[in-house]
Amino acid sequence: MKNLVQRWLSVLVCAILVSSLFLTGCSNTSDAQGNQSNLDNYVPRLNGIATVEMKIKGATTPILIEINGNDAPITGGNFVDLVERGVYNGLVFHRVISSPDPFVAQGGDPKGNGTGGFIDPETKQERRIPLEIKLKDDEKPTYGKALGRQGEAVTRPVVLKHLKGAIAMARSQPPDSASSQFYFALSDLDFLDGDYAVFGYVKQGMETVEKIKQGDRIESAKVVSGSENLKK
């Protein structure tokens, strides 16, 4: 009986943590995002590797993030494009769960409250990108389909795992609803693999990531290498 209670408590905790990654605004996805035949030419996309330097206001050590466009070209391209546009400069980390168990530091919402995303100045609409998950031995990622605890990632591991220091996209319940909100994994979070798109890893400055508090702001984010790999 004790083991059964502990198992149910574990499931409940995981459900609560996962729900914290959901955006609370409504979401719609475009026909183009739902049509996989169009995704080979989807832009922005990152064809290769890029490095982003992110400075947190008040922190002395910047965060260096390696963005993997080889295995997450659309998700990585979206992030690098938003960095180049200056979208993240000054934005707040609106959700940080670091205790009792380290979980995530989430930011990137222009509204600052977990309900918003990037409004494209050309379309005047919120940009939404397809969920992008690459499984081991696959040539290309799978799009628009959660592959996590109830899916194919159970039997075949994802290429980009939720290891400590991973950076991934937050989204609302529909798979193709990520926009600009991202999160840093503060510990290994393998139960998120296949359901949320990891697109890179912290290479330097993890001590700064671990000190992020709710309300802290991104002082600046800039691409320091690999900008030539971004296709718009």
Short mmCIF file of N, CA, C and O in Angstrom, two decimals, residues 8-140:
data_model
loop_
_atom_site.label_atom_id
_atom_site.label_comp_id
_atom_site.label_asym_id
_atom_site.label_seq_id
_atom_site.Cartn_x
_atom_site.Cartn_y
_atom_site.Cartn_z
N TRP A 8 1.65 6.99 -6.79
CA TRP A 8 0.64 7.98 -7.17
C TRP A 8 1.11 9.39 -6.86
O TRP A 8 0.85 10.32 -7.63
N LEU A 9 1.82 9.57 -5.74
CA LEU A 9 2.34 10.90 -5.41
C LEU A 9 3.36 11.33 -6.45
O LEU A 9 3.40 12.50 -6.86
N SER A 10 4.20 10.39 -6.91
CA SER A 10 5.19 10.71 -7.94
C SER A 10 4.51 11.14 -9.23
O SER A 10 4.92 12.10 -9.88
N VAL A 11 3.46 10.42 -9.63
CA VAL A 11 2.71 10.78 -10.84
C VAL A 11 2.08 12.15 -10.70
O VAL A 11 2.11 12.97 -11.62
N LEU A 12 1.54 12.45 -9.51
CA LEU A 12 0.89 13.74 -9.27
C LEU A 12 1.89 14.88 -9.36
O LEU A 12 1.64 15.92 -9.98
N VAL A 13 3.08 14.69 -8.75
CA VAL A 13 4.11 15.72 -8.79
C VAL A 13 4.54 15.99 -10.23
O VAL A 13 4.68 17.14 -10.66
N CYS A 14 4.75 14.92 -11.00
CA CYS A 14 5.14 15.09 -12.40
C CYS A 14 4.09 15.85 -13.18
O CYS A 14 4.40 16.72 -13.99
N ALA A 15 2.81 15.53 -12.94
CA ALA A 15 1.73 16.21 -13.65
C ALA A 15 1.71 17.70 -13.31
O ALA A 15 1.50 18.54 -14.19
N ILE A 16 1.94 18.03 -12.05
CA ILE A 16 1.95 19.44 -11.64
C ILE A 16 3.11 20.17 -12.29
O ILE A 16 2.96 21.29 -12.80
N LEU A 17 4.29 19.56 -12.32
CA LEU A 17 5.45 20.19 -12.91
C LEU A 17 5.27 20.40 -14.40
O LEU A 17 5.58 21.46 -14.94
N VAL A 18 4.76 19.38 -15.09
CA VAL A 18 4.55 19.49 -16.54
C VAL A 18 3.55 20.58 -16.84
O VAL A 18 3.73 21.37 -17.79
N SER A 19 2.50 20.69 -16.05
CA SER A 19 1.48 21.73 -16.31
C SER A 19 2.07 23.12 -16.19
O SER A 19 1.58 24.06 -16.80
N SER A 20 3.16 23.26 -15.43
CA SER A 20 3.77 24.58 -15.27
C SER A 20 4.47 25.04 -16.54
O SER A 20 4.79 26.21 -16.68
N LEU A 21 4.72 24.13 -17.49
CA LEU A 21 5.34 24.50 -18.75
C LEU A 21 4.31 24.98 -19.77
O LEU A 21 4.67 25.53 -20.79
N PHE A 22 3.03 24.72 -19.50
CA PHE A 22 2.00 25.13 -20.44
C PHE A 22 1.84 26.64 -20.40
O PHE A 22 1.80 27.26 -19.34
N LEU A 23 1.73 27.25 -21.57
CA LEU A 23 1.33 28.65 -21.65
C LEU A 23 -0.14 28.73 -21.32
O LEU A 23 -0.91 27.82 -21.60
N THR A 24 -0.55 29.84 -20.73
CA THR A 24 -1.93 29.94 -20.30
C THR A 24 -2.81 30.68 -21.28
O THR A 24 -4.01 30.80 -21.08
N GLY A 25 -2.23 31.17 -22.38
CA GLY A 25 -3.05 31.82 -23.39
C GLY A 25 -3.66 30.82 -24.35
O GLY A 25 -3.32 29.64 -24.35
N CYS A 26 -4.57 31.28 -25.21
CA CYS A 26 -5.15 30.39 -26.21
C CYS A 26 -4.14 30.17 -27.33
O CYS A 26 -3.17 30.88 -27.44
N SER A 27 -4.38 29.16 -28.16
CA SER A 27 -3.43 28.89 -29.23
C SER A 27 -4.13 28.41 -30.47
O SER A 27 -5.10 27.68 -30.42
N ASN A 28 -3.60 28.84 -31.61
CA ASN A 28 -4.04 28.35 -32.92
C ASN A 28 -2.80 28.09 -33.74
O ASN A 28 -1.81 28.79 -33.64
N THR A 29 -2.84 27.09 -34.60
CA THR A 29 -1.71 26.81 -35.47
C THR A 29 -2.15 26.95 -36.92
O THR A 29 -3.29 26.72 -37.26
N SER A 30 -1.19 27.33 -37.75
CA SER A 30 -1.53 27.58 -39.15
C SER A 30 -1.55 26.28 -39.94
O SER A 30 -0.98 25.28 -39.54
N ASP A 31 -2.17 26.31 -41.12
CA ASP A 31 -2.20 25.13 -41.98
C ASP A 31 -0.79 24.74 -42.40
O ASP A 31 -0.47 23.57 -42.52
N ALA A 32 0.06 25.74 -42.64
CA ALA A 32 1.42 25.44 -43.08
C ALA A 32 2.17 24.67 -42.01
O ALA A 32 2.95 23.77 -42.31
N GLN A 33 1.94 25.03 -40.74
CA GLN A 33 2.64 24.34 -39.67
C GLN A 33 2.15 22.91 -39.52
O GLN A 33 2.87 22.05 -39.06
N GLY A 34 0.93 22.65 -39.89
CA GLY A 34 0.40 21.31 -39.76
C GLY A 34 0.67 20.44 -40.95
O GLY A 34 0.37 19.25 -40.94
N ASN A 35 1.24 20.99 -42.01
CA ASN A 35 1.50 20.23 -43.24
C ASN A 35 2.98 19.87 -43.30
O ASN A 35 3.83 20.69 -43.62
N GLN A 36 3.32 18.62 -43.00
CA GLN A 36 4.72 18.22 -42.90
C GLN A 36 5.46 18.33 -44.22
O GLN A 36 6.67 18.49 -44.25
N SER A 37 4.73 18.28 -45.34
CA SER A 37 5.40 18.36 -46.63
C SER A 37 6.03 19.73 -46.86
O SER A 37 6.91 19.89 -47.70
N ASN A 38 5.59 20.75 -46.14
CA ASN A 38 6.13 22.09 -46.30
C ASN A 38 7.31 22.38 -45.37
O ASN A 38 7.95 23.42 -45.49
N LEU A 39 7.61 21.49 -44.44
CA LEU A 39 8.53 21.84 -43.37
C LEU A 39 10.00 21.80 -43.76
O LEU A 39 10.83 22.36 -43.07
N ASP A 40 10.34 21.15 -44.86
CA ASP A 40 11.73 21.17 -45.31
C ASP A 40 12.17 22.57 -45.72
O ASP A 40 13.37 22.88 -45.71
N ASN A 41 11.22 23.40 -46.08
CA ASN A 41 11.53 24.77 -46.50
C ASN A 41 11.07 25.81 -45.48
O ASN A 41 11.04 27.00 -45.79
N TYR A 42 10.71 25.35 -44.30
CA TYR A 42 10.20 26.26 -43.26
C TYR A 42 11.31 27.22 -42.83
O TYR A 42 12.45 26.82 -42.60
N VAL A 43 10.99 28.49 -42.73
CA VAL A 43 11.92 29.49 -42.21
C VAL A 43 11.19 30.34 -41.16
O VAL A 43 9.98 30.51 -41.23
N PRO A 44 11.95 30.85 -40.18
CA PRO A 44 13.41 30.72 -40.04
C PRO A 44 13.82 29.31 -39.63
O PRO A 44 13.08 28.62 -38.93
N ARG A 45 15.00 28.91 -40.07
CA ARG A 45 15.56 27.62 -39.69
C ARG A 45 17.06 27.77 -39.51
O ARG A 45 17.69 28.64 -40.13
N LEU A 46 17.62 26.91 -38.70
CA LEU A 46 19.06 26.94 -38.43
C LEU A 46 19.68 25.68 -39.00
O LEU A 46 19.43 24.58 -38.53
N ASN A 47 20.49 25.86 -40.03
CA ASN A 47 21.17 24.73 -40.68
C ASN A 47 22.59 24.60 -40.13
O ASN A 47 23.56 25.00 -40.77
N GLY A 48 22.70 24.08 -38.94
CA GLY A 48 24.00 23.97 -38.30
C GLY A 48 23.94 24.38 -36.84
O GLY A 48 22.88 24.32 -36.21
N ILE A 49 25.07 24.82 -36.32
CA ILE A 49 25.20 25.18 -34.90
C ILE A 49 25.36 26.69 -34.76
O ILE A 49 26.01 27.33 -35.59
N ALA A 50 24.77 27.25 -33.72
CA ALA A 50 24.98 28.64 -33.37
C ALA A 50 25.18 28.75 -31.86
O ALA A 50 24.72 27.88 -31.10
N THR A 51 25.87 29.77 -31.44
CA THR A 51 26.10 30.01 -30.01
C THR A 51 25.49 31.35 -29.63
O THR A 51 25.72 32.36 -30.30
N VAL A 52 24.71 31.33 -28.56
CA VAL A 52 24.05 32.54 -28.05
C VAL A 52 24.61 32.87 -26.67
O VAL A 52 24.75 31.99 -25.82
N GLU A 53 24.95 34.13 -26.50
CA GLU A 53 25.36 34.62 -25.18
C GLU A 53 24.20 35.36 -24.54
O GLU A 53 23.66 36.30 -25.12
N MET A 54 23.79 34.91 -23.37
CA MET A 54 22.69 35.55 -22.65
C MET A 54 23.22 36.09 -21.32
O MET A 54 23.86 35.36 -20.55
N LYS A 55 22.96 37.37 -21.08
CA LYS A 55 23.36 37.99 -19.82
C LYS A 55 22.12 38.23 -18.96
O LYS A 55 21.10 38.72 -19.47
N ILE A 56 22.22 37.85 -17.70
CA ILE A 56 21.13 38.06 -16.74
C ILE A 56 21.48 39.28 -15.91
O ILE A 56 22.59 39.40 -15.39
N LYS A 57 20.54 40.19 -15.76
CA LYS A 57 20.79 41.42 -15.02
C LYS A 57 21.21 41.10 -13.59
O LYS A 57 20.53 40.35 -12.89
N GLY A 58 22.35 41.65 -13.19
CA GLY A 58 22.87 41.42 -11.84
C GLY A 58 23.84 40.27 -11.73
O GLY A 58 24.52 40.13 -10.71
N ALA A 59 23.92 39.43 -12.76
CA ALA A 59 24.84 38.29 -12.74
C ALA A 59 26.17 38.68 -13.38
O ALA A 59 26.20 39.44 -14.35
N THR A 60 27.26 38.16 -12.85
CA THR A 60 28.58 38.51 -13.38
C THR A 60 29.02 37.61 -14.52
O THR A 60 29.80 38.02 -15.37
N THR A 61 28.52 36.37 -14.55
CA THR A 61 28.93 35.40 -15.57
C THR A 61 27.83 35.23 -16.60
O THR A 61 26.70 34.86 -16.26
N PRO A 62 28.11 35.48 -17.88
CA PRO A 62 27.09 35.27 -18.92
C PRO A 62 26.86 33.78 -19.15
O PRO A 62 27.68 32.93 -18.80
N ILE A 63 25.73 33.48 -19.78
CA ILE A 63 25.37 32.11 -20.14
C ILE A 63 25.66 31.92 -21.62
O ILE A 63 25.18 32.69 -22.45
N LEU A 64 26.43 30.89 -21.95
CA LEU A 64 26.68 30.54 -23.35
C LEU A 64 25.86 29.30 -23.69
O LEU A 64 25.98 28.27 -23.02
N ILE A 65 25.03 29.42 -24.72
CA ILE A 65 24.12 28.35 -25.11
C ILE A 65 24.46 27.91 -26.52
O ILE A 65 24.50 28.73 -27.44
N GLU A 66 24.68 26.60 -26.68
CA GLU A 66 24.90 26.05 -28.02
C GLU A 66 23.57 25.59 -28.58
O GLU A 66 22.92 24.72 -28.02
N ILE A 67 23.16 26.20 -29.70
CA ILE A 67 21.88 25.89 -30.34
C ILE A 67 22.11 24.86 -31.43
O ILE A 67 22.93 25.08 -32.33
N ASN A 68 21.38 23.75 -31.36
CA ASN A 68 21.60 22.62 -32.27
C ASN A 68 20.59 22.65 -33.41
O ASN A 68 19.49 22.10 -33.31
N GLY A 69 21.00 23.28 -34.52
CA GLY A 69 20.14 23.31 -35.69
C GLY A 69 20.24 22.07 -36.55
O GLY A 69 19.45 21.89 -37.47
N ASN A 70 21.19 21.20 -36.23
CA ASN A 70 21.29 19.95 -36.98
C ASN A 70 20.14 19.02 -36.64
O ASN A 70 19.61 18.33 -37.52
N ASP A 71 19.76 18.98 -35.37
CA ASP A 71 18.71 18.08 -34.92
C ASP A 71 17.40 18.79 -34.59
O ASP A 71 16.37 18.14 -34.42
N ALA A 72 17.43 20.12 -34.49
CA ALA A 72 16.21 20.90 -34.24
C ALA A 72 16.26 22.18 -35.07
O ALA A 72 16.34 23.28 -34.53
N PRO A 73 16.23 22.06 -36.41
CA PRO A 73 16.44 23.23 -37.27
C PRO A 73 15.36 24.30 -37.14
O PRO A 73 15.66 25.49 -37.19
N ILE A 74 14.11 23.91 -36.98
CA ILE A 74 13.03 24.90 -36.89
C ILE A 74 12.99 25.54 -35.51
O ILE A 74 12.91 26.77 -35.37
N THR A 75 13.08 24.71 -34.47
CA THR A 75 13.03 25.24 -33.11
C THR A 75 14.26 26.10 -32.83
O THR A 75 14.15 27.19 -32.27
N GLY A 76 15.43 25.61 -33.25
CA GLY A 76 16.65 26.39 -33.07
C GLY A 76 16.63 27.66 -33.90
O GLY A 76 17.05 28.73 -33.45
N GLY A 77 16.13 27.57 -35.13
CA GLY A 77 16.05 28.74 -35.99
C GLY A 77 15.12 29.80 -35.45
O GLY A 77 15.40 31.01 -35.54
N ASN A 78 14.01 29.38 -34.88
CA ASN A 78 13.07 30.31 -34.28
C ASN A 78 13.75 31.09 -33.15
O ASN A 78 13.66 32.32 -33.07
N PHE A 79 14.46 30.37 -32.27
CA PHE A 79 15.12 31.02 -31.13
C PHE A 79 16.20 31.98 -31.59
O PHE A 79 16.25 33.14 -31.13
N VAL A 80 17.06 31.54 -32.51
CA VAL A 80 18.14 32.40 -32.97
C VAL A 80 17.58 33.64 -33.68
O VAL A 80 18.09 34.75 -33.51
N ASP A 81 16.53 33.47 -34.46
CA ASP A 81 15.89 34.61 -35.12
C ASP A 81 15.37 35.62 -34.10
O ASP A 81 15.56 36.82 -34.25
N LEU A 82 14.73 35.11 -33.04
CA LEU A 82 14.21 36.01 -32.01
C LEU A 82 15.33 36.71 -31.26
O LEU A 82 15.21 37.89 -30.90
N VAL A 83 16.44 36.00 -31.04
CA VAL A 83 17.61 36.64 -30.42
C VAL A 83 18.11 37.76 -31.30
O VAL A 83 18.38 38.88 -30.83
N GLU A 84 18.26 37.50 -32.60
CA GLU A 84 18.76 38.53 -33.52
C GLU A 84 17.82 39.73 -33.60
O GLU A 84 18.27 40.86 -33.82
N ARG A 85 16.54 39.50 -33.42
CA ARG A 85 15.56 40.59 -33.43
C ARG A 85 15.57 41.39 -32.13
O ARG A 85 14.92 42.44 -32.04
N GLY A 86 16.26 40.91 -31.10
CA GLY A 86 16.29 41.59 -29.81
C GLY A 86 15.06 41.35 -28.96
O GLY A 86 14.82 42.08 -28.00
N VAL A 87 14.28 40.32 -29.30
CA VAL A 87 13.01 40.07 -28.61
C VAL A 87 13.22 39.78 -27.13
O VAL A 87 12.41 40.19 -26.28
N TYR A 88 14.31 39.09 -26.78
CA TYR A 88 14.48 38.65 -25.40
C TYR A 88 15.09 39.71 -24.48
O TYR A 88 15.03 39.56 -23.25
N ASN A 89 15.65 40.75 -25.06
CA ASN A 89 16.31 41.77 -24.24
C ASN A 89 15.31 42.43 -23.30
O ASN A 89 14.30 42.99 -23.73
N GLY A 90 15.58 42.35 -22.00
CA GLY A 90 14.74 43.00 -21.00
C GLY A 90 13.59 42.16 -20.49
O GLY A 90 12.88 42.58 -19.57
N LEU A 91 13.38 40.96 -21.06
CA LEU A 91 12.24 40.15 -20.63
C LEU A 91 12.54 39.45 -19.30
O LEU A 91 13.68 39.18 -18.95
N VAL A 92 11.47 39.12 -18.60
CA VAL A 92 11.57 38.57 -17.25
C VAL A 92 11.47 37.05 -17.27
O VAL A 92 10.85 36.46 -18.17
N PHE A 93 12.10 36.41 -16.30
CA PHE A 93 11.83 34.99 -16.01
C PHE A 93 10.60 34.94 -15.10
O PHE A 93 10.68 35.26 -13.92
N HIS A 94 9.47 34.58 -15.69
CA HIS A 94 8.21 34.69 -14.98
C HIS A 94 7.87 33.44 -14.17
O HIS A 94 6.95 33.47 -13.35
N ARG A 95 8.58 32.33 -14.43
CA ARG A 95 8.29 31.10 -13.69
C ARG A 95 9.59 30.37 -13.41
O ARG A 95 10.27 29.91 -14.33
N VAL A 96 9.95 30.27 -12.15
CA VAL A 96 11.15 29.55 -11.74
C VAL A 96 10.79 28.59 -10.63
O VAL A 96 10.26 28.99 -9.60
N ILE A 97 11.05 27.31 -10.87
CA ILE A 97 10.81 26.28 -9.86
C ILE A 97 12.15 25.62 -9.56
O ILE A 97 12.65 24.83 -10.36
N SER A 98 12.74 26.00 -8.42
CA SER A 98 14.06 25.51 -8.07
C SER A 98 14.09 24.71 -6.78
O SER A 98 15.11 24.08 -6.47
N SER A 99 13.01 24.72 -6.01
CA SER A 99 12.96 23.97 -4.78
C SER A 99 11.53 23.49 -4.53
O SER A 99 10.58 24.11 -5.01
N PRO A 100 11.34 22.38 -3.82
CA PRO A 100 12.40 21.58 -3.19
C PRO A 100 13.24 20.80 -4.18
O PRO A 100 14.36 20.41 -3.88
N ASP A 101 12.70 20.54 -5.38
CA ASP A 101 13.46 19.84 -6.41
C ASP A 101 13.66 20.77 -7.60
O ASP A 101 12.68 21.31 -8.12
N PRO A 102 14.89 20.97 -8.05
CA PRO A 102 15.14 21.84 -9.20
C PRO A 102 14.37 21.37 -10.43
O PRO A 102 14.44 20.20 -10.78
N PHE A 103 13.64 22.30 -11.07
CA PHE A 103 12.84 21.95 -12.24
C PHE A 103 13.23 22.83 -13.41
O PHE A 103 14.08 22.46 -14.21
N VAL A 104 12.63 24.02 -13.55
CA VAL A 104 12.93 24.86 -14.70
C VAL A 104 12.98 26.33 -14.31
O VAL A 104 12.41 26.76 -13.30
N ALA A 105 13.67 27.11 -15.16
CA ALA A 105 13.60 28.57 -15.16
C ALA A 105 13.05 28.97 -16.51
O ALA A 105 13.69 28.73 -17.54
N GLN A 106 11.84 29.54 -16.52
CA GLN A 106 11.12 29.81 -17.76
C GLN A 106 10.97 31.30 -18.00
O GLN A 106 10.59 32.06 -17.10
N GLY A 107 11.25 31.72 -19.24
CA GLY A 107 11.12 33.13 -19.61
C GLY A 107 10.77 33.25 -21.08
O GLY A 107 10.35 32.29 -21.73
N GLY A 108 10.95 34.47 -21.62
CA GLY A 108 10.73 34.69 -23.04
C GLY A 108 9.34 35.15 -23.41
O GLY A 108 9.00 35.17 -24.60
N ASP A 109 8.52 35.53 -22.42
CA ASP A 109 7.17 36.02 -22.71
C ASP A 109 7.19 37.55 -22.77
O ASP A 109 7.47 38.20 -21.76
N PRO A 110 6.88 38.15 -23.93
CA PRO A 110 6.85 39.61 -24.01
C PRO A 110 5.86 40.26 -23.03
O PRO A 110 6.05 41.41 -22.64
N LYS A 111 4.83 39.51 -22.64
CA LYS A 111 3.86 40.05 -21.68
C LYS A 111 4.35 39.90 -20.23
O LYS A 111 3.84 40.57 -19.34
N GLY A 112 5.26 38.98 -20.01
CA GLY A 112 5.85 38.81 -18.70
C GLY A 112 5.02 38.03 -17.70
O GLY A 112 5.37 37.96 -16.52
N ASN A 113 3.94 37.40 -18.16
CA ASN A 113 3.07 36.69 -17.22
C ASN A 113 2.74 35.26 -17.64
O ASN A 113 1.88 34.61 -17.04
N GLY A 114 3.39 34.77 -18.68
CA GLY A 114 3.16 33.40 -19.12
C GLY A 114 2.03 33.23 -20.11
O GLY A 114 1.68 32.09 -20.46
N THR A 115 1.46 34.31 -20.62
CA THR A 115 0.32 34.20 -21.53
C THR A 115 0.63 34.63 -22.95
O THR A 115 -0.22 34.51 -23.83
N GLY A 116 1.86 35.12 -23.20
CA GLY A 116 2.12 35.73 -24.50
C GLY A 116 3.19 35.04 -25.30
O GLY A 116 3.85 34.10 -24.86
N GLY A 117 3.36 35.54 -26.53
CA GLY A 117 4.38 35.05 -27.44
C GLY A 117 4.82 36.17 -28.36
O GLY A 117 4.38 37.32 -28.22
N PHE A 118 5.65 35.83 -29.33
CA PHE A 118 6.19 36.82 -30.26
C PHE A 118 5.16 37.17 -31.32
O PHE A 118 4.66 36.30 -32.04
N ILE A 119 4.85 38.45 -31.42
CA ILE A 119 3.96 38.96 -32.47
C ILE A 119 4.81 39.37 -33.66
O ILE A 119 5.61 40.30 -33.57
N ASP A 120 4.64 38.68 -34.77
CA ASP A 120 5.40 38.98 -35.97
C ASP A 120 4.96 40.35 -36.50
O ASP A 120 3.77 40.56 -36.76
N PRO A 121 5.89 41.30 -36.66
CA PRO A 121 5.51 42.64 -37.12
C PRO A 121 4.96 42.66 -38.54
O PRO A 121 4.25 43.59 -38.91
N GLU A 122 5.27 41.64 -39.34
CA GLU A 122 4.77 41.60 -40.71
C GLU A 122 3.34 41.06 -40.79
O GLU A 122 2.50 41.61 -41.48
N THR A 123 3.07 39.98 -40.05
CA THR A 123 1.74 39.37 -40.11
C THR A 123 0.79 39.92 -39.05
O THR A 123 -0.42 39.73 -39.15
N LYS A 124 1.36 40.58 -38.02
CA LYS A 124 0.58 41.10 -36.89
C LYS A 124 -0.07 39.97 -36.08
O LYS A 124 -0.99 40.20 -35.32
N GLN A 125 0.43 38.76 -36.27
CA GLN A 125 -0.09 37.62 -35.54
C GLN A 125 1.04 36.96 -34.75
O GLN A 125 2.22 37.15 -35.04
N GLU A 126 0.66 36.16 -33.76
CA GLU A 126 1.65 35.47 -32.96
C GLU A 126 2.27 34.33 -33.75
O GLU A 126 1.56 33.51 -34.34
N ARG A 127 3.58 34.30 -33.81
CA ARG A 127 4.27 33.21 -34.49
C ARG A 127 4.15 31.93 -33.65
O ARG A 127 4.42 31.94 -32.46
N ARG A 128 3.74 30.85 -34.30
CA ARG A 128 3.70 29.53 -33.67
C ARG A 128 4.54 28.58 -34.50
O ARG A 128 4.49 28.60 -35.74
N ILE A 129 5.31 27.74 -33.83
CA ILE A 129 6.16 26.80 -34.55
C ILE A 129 5.72 25.37 -34.23
O ILE A 129 5.16 25.10 -33.16
N PRO A 130 5.96 24.44 -35.15
CA PRO A 130 5.55 23.05 -34.90
C PRO A 130 6.43 22.38 -33.86
O PRO A 130 7.63 22.65 -33.76
N LEU A 131 5.83 21.49 -33.08
CA LEU A 131 6.60 20.66 -32.16
C LEU A 131 7.56 19.80 -32.98
O LEU A 131 7.15 19.13 -33.93
N GLU A 132 8.83 19.81 -32.60
CA GLU A 132 9.89 19.18 -33.39
C GLU A 132 10.68 18.24 -32.49
O GLU A 132 11.42 18.68 -31.60
N ILE A 133 10.53 16.93 -32.71
CA ILE A 133 11.20 15.92 -31.90
C ILE A 133 11.91 14.94 -32.83
O ILE A 133 11.28 14.33 -33.70
N LYS A 134 13.20 14.79 -32.63
CA LYS A 134 13.96 13.82 -33.43
C LYS A 134 14.29 12.60 -32.57
O LYS A 134 14.84 12.73 -31.47
N LEU A 135 13.93 11.41 -33.08
CA LEU A 135 14.22 10.17 -32.39
C LEU A 135 15.51 9.55 -32.93
O LEU A 135 15.90 9.78 -34.08
N LYS A 136 16.16 8.78 -32.10
CA LYS A 136 17.39 8.11 -32.49
C LYS A 136 17.18 7.27 -33.75
O LYS A 136 16.15 6.60 -33.89
N ASP A 137 18.12 7.35 -34.66
CA ASP A 137 18.15 6.60 -35.92
C ASP A 137 17.24 7.20 -37.00
O ASP A 137 17.22 6.70 -38.12
N ASP A 138 16.49 8.26 -36.68
CA ASP A 138 15.68 8.93 -37.70
C ASP A 138 16.52 9.97 -38.43
O ASP A 138 17.33 10.67 -37.81
N GLU A 139 16.30 10.10 -39.73
CA GLU A 139 17.03 11.09 -40.51
C GLU A 139 16.52 12.49 -40.22
O GLU A 139 17.30 13.45 -40.18
N LYS A 140 15.21 12.63 -40.03
CA LYS A 140 14.60 13.93 -39.80
C LYS A 140 13.75 13.89 -38.54
O LYS A 140 13.32 12.82 -38.10
#
